[in-house]
Structures are given as structure tokens and as C-alpha cells.
Amino acid sequence: MSTKVIEVSEDDRPNVFTQKEIGWTPWLEPLVESELTERHWAGLVDASRSKSTYFMLLARDPEILEARTKTDKDIFYNTGGGLPRAERELSATAASRYNGCIFCASVHARFASHHSKRTSDLQTLLDEGVEADLGHRWNAVVAASVAITATPSEFGGEQIGRLRAQGLADLEIADLIHGAAFFNWANRLMLSLGEPTPAVQS
């Protein structure tokens, strides 16, 4: 298989956290649509993801991509109960901000802004970092997400107690854990495979 290295000019790399749409360029060559087999399309789960260089790179291992995508969709889109979508996205944003993943932070901050209408608070989190004051409940969500991200084995009773004090039930806490843990892993994958770039102009 082709693994041509793609180089990006240092001047082109976004270097601040933002809610604006930015791009992402892989360092290895992704698949192109003409190379996709039925196995690859099944791995993508959603055919529209063939337009993403990130998913087309991950499609080189379609079974893993399928499991990854279904997990992602269940954590963030299966919102019939548990944590509101905005706070699931907040957990992903906090993990991404802590890990330094500019691309993931931009995507999930936009989602959190859309679902919460708290755009200025999300920008404060991006600008000031995970110690920013966002109010008691969101502070607890961010702190728990960061604890999971920094040292997963140290997440425990202290963070859970703080979340319960802000009214979160066990299922909501489980959703927060899933969102932060998933992006603690996803950030590392994205950071090791490519880098953020300016948004593609259409």
C-alpha cells in the first residue's frame, strides 16, 4: 500500500485554539474513493465520511475504524437518556484542550456551543485552558474530564462526588466518562497521524 509522507508548511499550521472550522492533514497518504472496497465502505459506517482525509486514512484498517465510529456515534448521538449532548461535547472539548489537540477542540467546542448556546464560555475554555471558571456544574464536568485525561487511574470518588453535588446522576456521569475517555484516546491518534491546517476554501 502507498504511504507517501505529506508535508505541511509550518507557517500554515493553526497554533491557537479556536471554534472556527479548520482543516487537518495526515502525514501518510489516505485512501481515495476509487480504492474503496465493500469492506472499506462498511468500515466507514457513514458514506459521507469518505470526504474526510482523517477517516480515509483510518479506513486502511476498516474493522478498527468501524468499531471506532460506532463507539463514537453511540457516545455522542445516543442521547435518549443520560448527559445532555452539550455536556458530552464539553467533556470532549476539555480533554482535547488539555491534550493540546487544536483540531478536536475546535470541532467539539463548536458542537458544545451549538447545543448549549454558551459560545462565550466555550471560547473562555479554549483561551484560558481547563482551569477557566465556567460555573459550578461545567467546572465539575471539565475537572472530571481532565482527571480522566491526565491520569485515568486517579479518577474516582472525589470527582464523582463533585459531579453528584451538581446534580449529575450515575448514567450522566457514565456518559461524561465515556466522552472524555474516548477523546483522550482519539486525540492521541489524531496528534500522531497528522496536524491541523487552515480550513479548505470551497
PDB file of C-alpha atoms in Angstrom:
ATOM      1  CA  MET A   1       0.000   0.000   0.000  1.00  0.00           C
ATOM      2  CA  SER A   2       1.114   3.593  -0.605  1.00  0.00           C
ATOM      3  CA  THR A   3       2.350   5.503   2.449  1.00  0.00           C
ATOM      4  CA  LYS A   4       3.665   8.707   0.888  1.00  0.00           C
ATOM      5  CA  VAL A   5       4.528  11.277   3.554  1.00  0.00           C
ATOM      6  CA  ILE A   6       2.617  14.552   3.194  1.00  0.00           C
ATOM      7  CA  GLU A   7       4.468  17.654   4.376  1.00  0.00           C
ATOM      8  CA  VAL A   8       2.810  20.806   5.703  1.00  0.00           C
ATOM      9  CA  SER A   9       4.485  24.205   5.906  1.00  0.00           C
ATOM     10  CA  GLU A  10       4.992  25.340   9.484  1.00  0.00           C
ATOM     11  CA  ASP A  11       3.537  28.728   8.540  1.00  0.00           C
ATOM     12  CA  ASP A  12       0.243  27.040   7.597  1.00  0.00           C
ATOM     13  CA  ARG A  13      -0.372  25.297  10.917  1.00  0.00           C
ATOM     14  CA  PRO A  14      -3.046  26.826  13.191  1.00  0.00           C
ATOM     15  CA  ASN A  15      -1.407  27.457  16.557  1.00  0.00           C
ATOM     16  CA  VAL A  16      -4.260  28.766  18.722  1.00  0.00           C
ATOM     17  CA  PHE A  17      -7.424  27.111  19.975  1.00  0.00           C
ATOM     18  CA  THR A  18     -10.483  28.264  18.093  1.00  0.00           C
ATOM     19  CA  GLN A  19     -14.140  27.477  17.465  1.00  0.00           C
ATOM     20  CA  LYS A  20     -13.649  28.275  13.798  1.00  0.00           C
ATOM     21  CA  GLU A  21     -13.605  25.450  11.284  1.00  0.00           C
ATOM     22  CA  ILE A  22     -10.077  24.332  10.482  1.00  0.00           C
ATOM     23  CA  GLY A  23      -8.620  21.500   8.435  1.00  0.00           C
ATOM     24  CA  TRP A  24      -6.447  18.508   9.197  1.00  0.00           C
ATOM     25  CA  THR A  25      -3.744  16.969   7.022  1.00  0.00           C
ATOM     26  CA  PRO A  26      -2.419  13.433   7.535  1.00  0.00           C
ATOM     27  CA  TRP A  27       1.286  12.705   7.326  1.00  0.00           C
ATOM     28  CA  LEU A  28       0.549   9.447   5.496  1.00  0.00           C
ATOM     29  CA  GLU A  29      -1.443   9.181   2.300  1.00  0.00           C
ATOM     30  CA  PRO A  30      -5.126   8.341   2.861  1.00  0.00           C
ATOM     31  CA  LEU A  31      -7.123   6.081   0.585  1.00  0.00           C
ATOM     32  CA  VAL A  32      -9.097   7.616  -2.272  1.00  0.00           C
ATOM     33  CA  GLU A  33     -12.666   6.678  -3.129  1.00  0.00           C
ATOM     34  CA  SER A  34     -11.647   4.633  -6.162  1.00  0.00           C
ATOM     35  CA  GLU A  35      -9.673   2.327  -3.860  1.00  0.00           C
ATOM     36  CA  LEU A  36     -12.572   1.585  -1.520  1.00  0.00           C
ATOM     37  CA  THR A  37     -13.995  -1.921  -1.447  1.00  0.00           C
ATOM     38  CA  GLU A  38     -17.228  -3.038   0.217  1.00  0.00           C
ATOM     39  CA  ARG A  39     -15.126  -3.805   3.289  1.00  0.00           C
ATOM     40  CA  HIS A  40     -13.870  -0.198   3.395  1.00  0.00           C
ATOM     41  CA  TRP A  41     -17.368   1.266   2.935  1.00  0.00           C
ATOM     42  CA  ALA A  42     -18.619  -0.901   5.809  1.00  0.00           C
ATOM     43  CA  GLY A  43     -15.763   0.371   7.951  1.00  0.00           C
ATOM     44  CA  LEU A  44     -16.658   3.997   7.232  1.00  0.00           C
ATOM     45  CA  VAL A  45     -20.221   3.308   8.536  1.00  0.00           C
ATOM     46  CA  ASP A  46     -21.382   6.661   7.143  1.00  0.00           C
ATOM     47  CA  ALA A  47     -20.599   7.068   3.443  1.00  0.00           C
ATOM     48  CA  SER A  48     -20.213  10.842   3.810  1.00  0.00           C
ATOM     49  CA  ARG A  49     -17.069  10.219   5.850  1.00  0.00           C
ATOM     50  CA  SER A  50     -15.305   9.337   2.614  1.00  0.00           C
ATOM     51  CA  LYS A  51     -14.932  13.124   2.186  1.00  0.00           C
ATOM     52  CA  SER A  52     -12.715  13.283   5.309  1.00  0.00           C
ATOM     53  CA  THR A  53      -8.967  12.697   4.917  1.00  0.00           C
ATOM     54  CA  TYR A  54      -8.872  11.535   8.548  1.00  0.00           C
ATOM     55  CA  PHE A  55     -11.430   8.774   8.072  1.00  0.00           C
ATOM     56  CA  MET A  56      -9.979   7.823   4.698  1.00  0.00           C
ATOM     57  CA  LEU A  57      -6.624   7.299   6.404  1.00  0.00           C
ATOM     58  CA  LEU A  58      -8.212   5.224   9.181  1.00  0.00           C
ATOM     59  CA  ALA A  59     -10.062   3.229   6.506  1.00  0.00           C
ATOM     60  CA  ARG A  60      -6.781   1.436   5.827  1.00  0.00           C
ATOM     61  CA  ASP A  61      -7.871  -0.691   8.818  1.00  0.00           C
ATOM     62  CA  PRO A  62     -11.633  -0.812   8.195  1.00  0.00           C
ATOM     63  CA  GLU A  63     -12.626  -3.186  11.001  1.00  0.00           C
ATOM     64  CA  ILE A  64     -10.986  -0.982  13.620  1.00  0.00           C
ATOM     65  CA  LEU A  65     -12.499   2.127  12.008  1.00  0.00           C
ATOM     66  CA  GLU A  66     -15.970   0.569  12.093  1.00  0.00           C
ATOM     67  CA  ALA A  67     -15.673  -0.195  15.811  1.00  0.00           C
ATOM     68  CA  ARG A  68     -14.272   3.286  16.463  1.00  0.00           C
ATOM     69  CA  THR A  69     -17.054   5.036  14.537  1.00  0.00           C
ATOM     70  CA  LYS A  70     -19.881   3.071  16.124  1.00  0.00           C
ATOM     71  CA  THR A  71     -18.452   3.779  19.578  1.00  0.00           C
ATOM     72  CA  ASP A  72     -18.173   7.489  18.763  1.00  0.00           C
ATOM     73  CA  LYS A  73     -21.738   7.666  17.474  1.00  0.00           C
ATOM     74  CA  ASP A  74     -23.141   5.848  20.495  1.00  0.00           C
ATOM     75  CA  ILE A  75     -21.338   8.116  22.961  1.00  0.00           C
ATOM     76  CA  PHE A  76     -22.292  11.423  21.355  1.00  0.00           C
ATOM     77  CA  TYR A  77     -25.515  10.823  19.439  1.00  0.00           C
ATOM     78  CA  ASN A  78     -27.405   8.285  21.564  1.00  0.00           C
ATOM     79  CA  THR A  79     -28.896  10.954  23.822  1.00  0.00           C
ATOM     80  CA  GLY A  80     -32.231   9.385  24.741  1.00  0.00           C
ATOM     81  CA  GLY A  81     -31.115   9.448  28.374  1.00  0.00           C
ATOM     82  CA  GLY A  82     -28.145  10.495  30.434  1.00  0.00           C
ATOM     83  CA  LEU A  83     -25.979  13.570  29.987  1.00  0.00           C
ATOM     84  CA  PRO A  84     -27.212  16.353  27.673  1.00  0.00           C
ATOM     85  CA  ARG A  85     -25.397  16.432  24.331  1.00  0.00           C
ATOM     86  CA  ALA A  86     -23.820  19.808  25.152  1.00  0.00           C
ATOM     87  CA  GLU A  87     -22.029  18.396  28.185  1.00  0.00           C
ATOM     88  CA  ARG A  88     -20.906  15.279  26.348  1.00  0.00           C
ATOM     89  CA  GLU A  89     -19.311  17.645  23.851  1.00  0.00           C
ATOM     90  CA  LEU A  90     -17.903  19.721  26.711  1.00  0.00           C
ATOM     91  CA  SER A  91     -16.164  16.622  28.091  1.00  0.00           C
ATOM     92  CA  ALA A  92     -14.566  16.007  24.677  1.00  0.00           C
ATOM     93  CA  THR A  93     -13.566  19.666  24.394  1.00  0.00           C
ATOM     94  CA  ALA A  94     -11.953  19.656  27.851  1.00  0.00           C
ATOM     95  CA  ALA A  95      -9.965  16.502  27.087  1.00  0.00           C
ATOM     96  CA  SER A  96      -8.866  17.932  23.739  1.00  0.00           C
ATOM     97  CA  ARG A  97      -7.895  21.282  25.258  1.00  0.00           C
ATOM     98  CA  TYR A  98      -5.842  19.546  27.945  1.00  0.00           C
ATOM     99  CA  ASN A  99      -4.145  17.275  25.396  1.00  0.00           C
ATOM    100  CA  GLY A 100      -3.386  20.144  23.027  1.00  0.00           C
ATOM    101  CA  CYS A 101      -5.406  18.810  20.093  1.00  0.00           C
ATOM    102  CA  ILE A 102      -6.377  22.040  18.321  1.00  0.00           C
ATOM    103  CA  PHE A 103      -8.451  20.274  15.663  1.00  0.00           C
ATOM    104  CA  CYS A 104     -10.553  18.111  18.019  1.00  0.00           C
ATOM    105  CA  ALA A 105     -11.047  21.016  20.416  1.00  0.00           C
ATOM    106  CA  SER A 106     -12.360  23.186  17.587  1.00  0.00           C
ATOM    107  CA  VAL A 107     -14.854  20.551  16.409  1.00  0.00           C
ATOM    108  CA  HIS A 108     -16.260  19.704  19.833  1.00  0.00           C
ATOM    109  CA  ALA A 109     -16.282  23.279  21.090  1.00  0.00           C
ATOM    110  CA  ARG A 110     -18.488  24.134  18.109  1.00  0.00           C
ATOM    111  CA  PHE A 111     -20.822  21.250  18.926  1.00  0.00           C
ATOM    112  CA  ALA A 112     -20.927  22.243  22.600  1.00  0.00           C
ATOM    113  CA  SER A 113     -21.656  25.852  21.627  1.00  0.00           C
ATOM    114  CA  HIS A 114     -24.421  24.794  19.267  1.00  0.00           C
ATOM    115  CA  HIS A 115     -26.181  22.608  21.817  1.00  0.00           C
ATOM    116  CA  SER A 116     -25.669  24.849  24.862  1.00  0.00           C
ATOM    117  CA  LYS A 117     -25.748  28.345  23.287  1.00  0.00           C
ATOM    118  CA  ARG A 118     -22.825  29.162  25.614  1.00  0.00           C
ATOM    119  CA  THR A 119     -20.378  30.168  22.899  1.00  0.00           C
ATOM    120  CA  SER A 120     -18.502  32.691  25.051  1.00  0.00           C
ATOM    121  CA  ASP A 121     -17.953  30.134  27.821  1.00  0.00           C
ATOM    122  CA  LEU A 122     -16.556  27.644  25.321  1.00  0.00           C
ATOM    123  CA  GLN A 123     -14.221  30.317  23.988  1.00  0.00           C
ATOM    124  CA  THR A 124     -13.102  31.083  27.535  1.00  0.00           C
ATOM    125  CA  LEU A 125     -12.233  27.398  27.981  1.00  0.00           C
ATOM    126  CA  LEU A 126     -10.235  27.443  24.751  1.00  0.00           C
ATOM    127  CA  ASP A 127      -8.493  30.742  25.581  1.00  0.00           C
ATOM    128  CA  GLU A 128      -7.758  30.230  29.280  1.00  0.00           C
ATOM    129  CA  GLY A 129      -7.457  26.466  29.478  1.00  0.00           C
ATOM    130  CA  VAL A 130      -9.068  23.858  31.685  1.00  0.00           C
ATOM    131  CA  GLU A 131      -8.797  25.998  34.853  1.00  0.00           C
ATOM    132  CA  ALA A 132     -11.218  28.582  33.408  1.00  0.00           C
ATOM    133  CA  ASP A 133     -14.266  29.400  35.545  1.00  0.00           C
ATOM    134  CA  LEU A 134     -17.373  28.267  33.658  1.00  0.00           C
ATOM    135  CA  GLY A 135     -19.769  27.972  36.589  1.00  0.00           C
ATOM    136  CA  HIS A 136     -20.081  25.204  39.169  1.00  0.00           C
ATOM    137  CA  ARG A 137     -21.610  22.461  37.006  1.00  0.00           C
ATOM    138  CA  TRP A 138     -19.407  22.972  33.965  1.00  0.00           C
ATOM    139  CA  ASN A 139     -16.339  23.368  36.196  1.00  0.00           C
ATOM    140  CA  ALA A 140     -17.126  19.947  37.659  1.00  0.00           C
ATOM    141  CA  VAL A 141     -17.565  18.414  34.187  1.00  0.00           C
ATOM    142  CA  VAL A 142     -14.261  19.902  32.986  1.00  0.00           C
ATOM    143  CA  ALA A 143     -12.379  18.852  36.133  1.00  0.00           C
ATOM    144  CA  ALA A 144     -13.650  15.275  35.876  1.00  0.00           C
ATOM    145  CA  SER A 145     -12.798  15.134  32.168  1.00  0.00           C
ATOM    146  CA  VAL A 146      -9.288  16.416  32.833  1.00  0.00           C
ATOM    147  CA  ALA A 147      -8.752  13.931  35.675  1.00  0.00           C
ATOM    148  CA  ILE A 148      -9.665  11.065  33.329  1.00  0.00           C
ATOM    149  CA  THR A 149      -7.382  12.520  30.664  1.00  0.00           C
ATOM    150  CA  ALA A 150      -4.359  13.288  32.840  1.00  0.00           C
ATOM    151  CA  THR A 151      -4.166  10.029  34.817  1.00  0.00           C
ATOM    152  CA  PRO A 152      -7.176   7.757  34.287  1.00  0.00           C
ATOM    153  CA  SER A 153      -6.404   5.581  37.314  1.00  0.00           C
ATOM    154  CA  GLU A 154      -6.636   8.617  39.604  1.00  0.00           C
ATOM    155  CA  PHE A 155     -10.194   9.463  38.562  1.00  0.00           C
ATOM    156  CA  GLY A 156     -12.517   8.390  41.340  1.00  0.00           C
ATOM    157  CA  GLY A 157     -14.580   9.329  44.338  1.00  0.00           C
ATOM    158  CA  GLU A 158     -13.517  12.969  44.558  1.00  0.00           C
ATOM    159  CA  GLN A 159     -14.582  13.775  41.008  1.00  0.00           C
ATOM    160  CA  ILE A 160     -17.740  11.662  41.200  1.00  0.00           C
ATOM    161  CA  GLY A 161     -18.736  13.354  44.447  1.00  0.00           C
ATOM    162  CA  ARG A 162     -18.291  16.769  42.899  1.00  0.00           C
ATOM    163  CA  LEU A 163     -20.419  15.770  39.897  1.00  0.00           C
ATOM    164  CA  ARG A 164     -23.162  14.370  42.113  1.00  0.00           C
ATOM    165  CA  ALA A 165     -23.147  17.594  44.107  1.00  0.00           C
ATOM    166  CA  GLN A 166     -24.011  19.384  40.834  1.00  0.00           C
ATOM    167  CA  GLY A 167     -26.972  17.066  40.260  1.00  0.00           C
ATOM    168  CA  LEU A 168     -25.466  14.528  37.870  1.00  0.00           C
ATOM    169  CA  ALA A 169     -26.933  11.032  38.177  1.00  0.00           C
ATOM    170  CA  ASP A 170     -24.905   7.864  37.639  1.00  0.00           C
ATOM    171  CA  LEU A 171     -25.891   7.465  33.969  1.00  0.00           C
ATOM    172  CA  GLU A 172     -24.909  11.078  33.277  1.00  0.00           C
ATOM    173  CA  ILE A 173     -21.547  10.526  34.975  1.00  0.00           C
ATOM    174  CA  ALA A 174     -21.025   7.400  32.857  1.00  0.00           C
ATOM    175  CA  ASP A 175     -21.684   9.433  29.696  1.00  0.00           C
ATOM    176  CA  LEU A 176     -19.136  12.039  30.784  1.00  0.00           C
ATOM    177  CA  ILE A 177     -16.544   9.334  31.445  1.00  0.00           C
ATOM    178  CA  HIS A 178     -17.152   7.808  28.019  1.00  0.00           C
ATOM    179  CA  GLY A 179     -16.852  11.166  26.229  1.00  0.00           C
ATOM    180  CA  ALA A 180     -13.628  12.199  27.945  1.00  0.00           C
ATOM    181  CA  ALA A 181     -12.029   8.744  27.759  1.00  0.00           C
ATOM    182  CA  PHE A 182     -12.853   8.347  24.080  1.00  0.00           C
ATOM    183  CA  PHE A 183     -11.257  11.671  23.216  1.00  0.00           C
ATOM    184  CA  ASN A 184      -8.283  11.064  25.467  1.00  0.00           C
ATOM    185  CA  TRP A 185      -7.574   8.193  23.054  1.00  0.00           C
ATOM    186  CA  ALA A 186      -8.803   9.919  19.873  1.00  0.00           C
ATOM    187  CA  ASN A 187      -6.622  12.997  20.473  1.00  0.00           C
ATOM    188  CA  ARG A 188      -3.503  10.861  20.665  1.00  0.00           C
ATOM    189  CA  LEU A 189      -4.453   9.090  17.446  1.00  0.00           C
ATOM    190  CA  MET A 190      -5.038  12.340  15.586  1.00  0.00           C
ATOM    191  CA  LEU A 191      -1.929  14.031  17.015  1.00  0.00           C
ATOM    192  CA  SER A 192       0.257  11.102  15.964  1.00  0.00           C
ATOM    193  CA  LEU A 193      -1.089  10.835  12.400  1.00  0.00           C
ATOM    194  CA  GLY A 194      -1.197  14.439  11.158  1.00  0.00           C
ATOM    195  CA  GLU A 195      -1.647  18.079  12.035  1.00  0.00           C
ATOM    196  CA  PRO A 196      -4.192  20.907  11.867  1.00  0.00           C
ATOM    197  CA  THR A 197      -4.213  23.111   8.784  1.00  0.00           C
ATOM    198  CA  PRO A 198      -6.315  26.064   7.631  1.00  0.00           C
ATOM    199  CA  ALA A 199      -9.856  25.265   6.544  1.00  0.00           C
ATOM    200  CA  VAL A 200     -10.173  24.189   2.929  1.00  0.00           C
ATOM    201  CA  GLN A 201     -11.681  27.005   0.899  1.00  0.00           C
ATOM    202  CA  SER A 202     -14.542  25.845  -1.325  1.00  0.00           C
TER     203      SER A 202
END
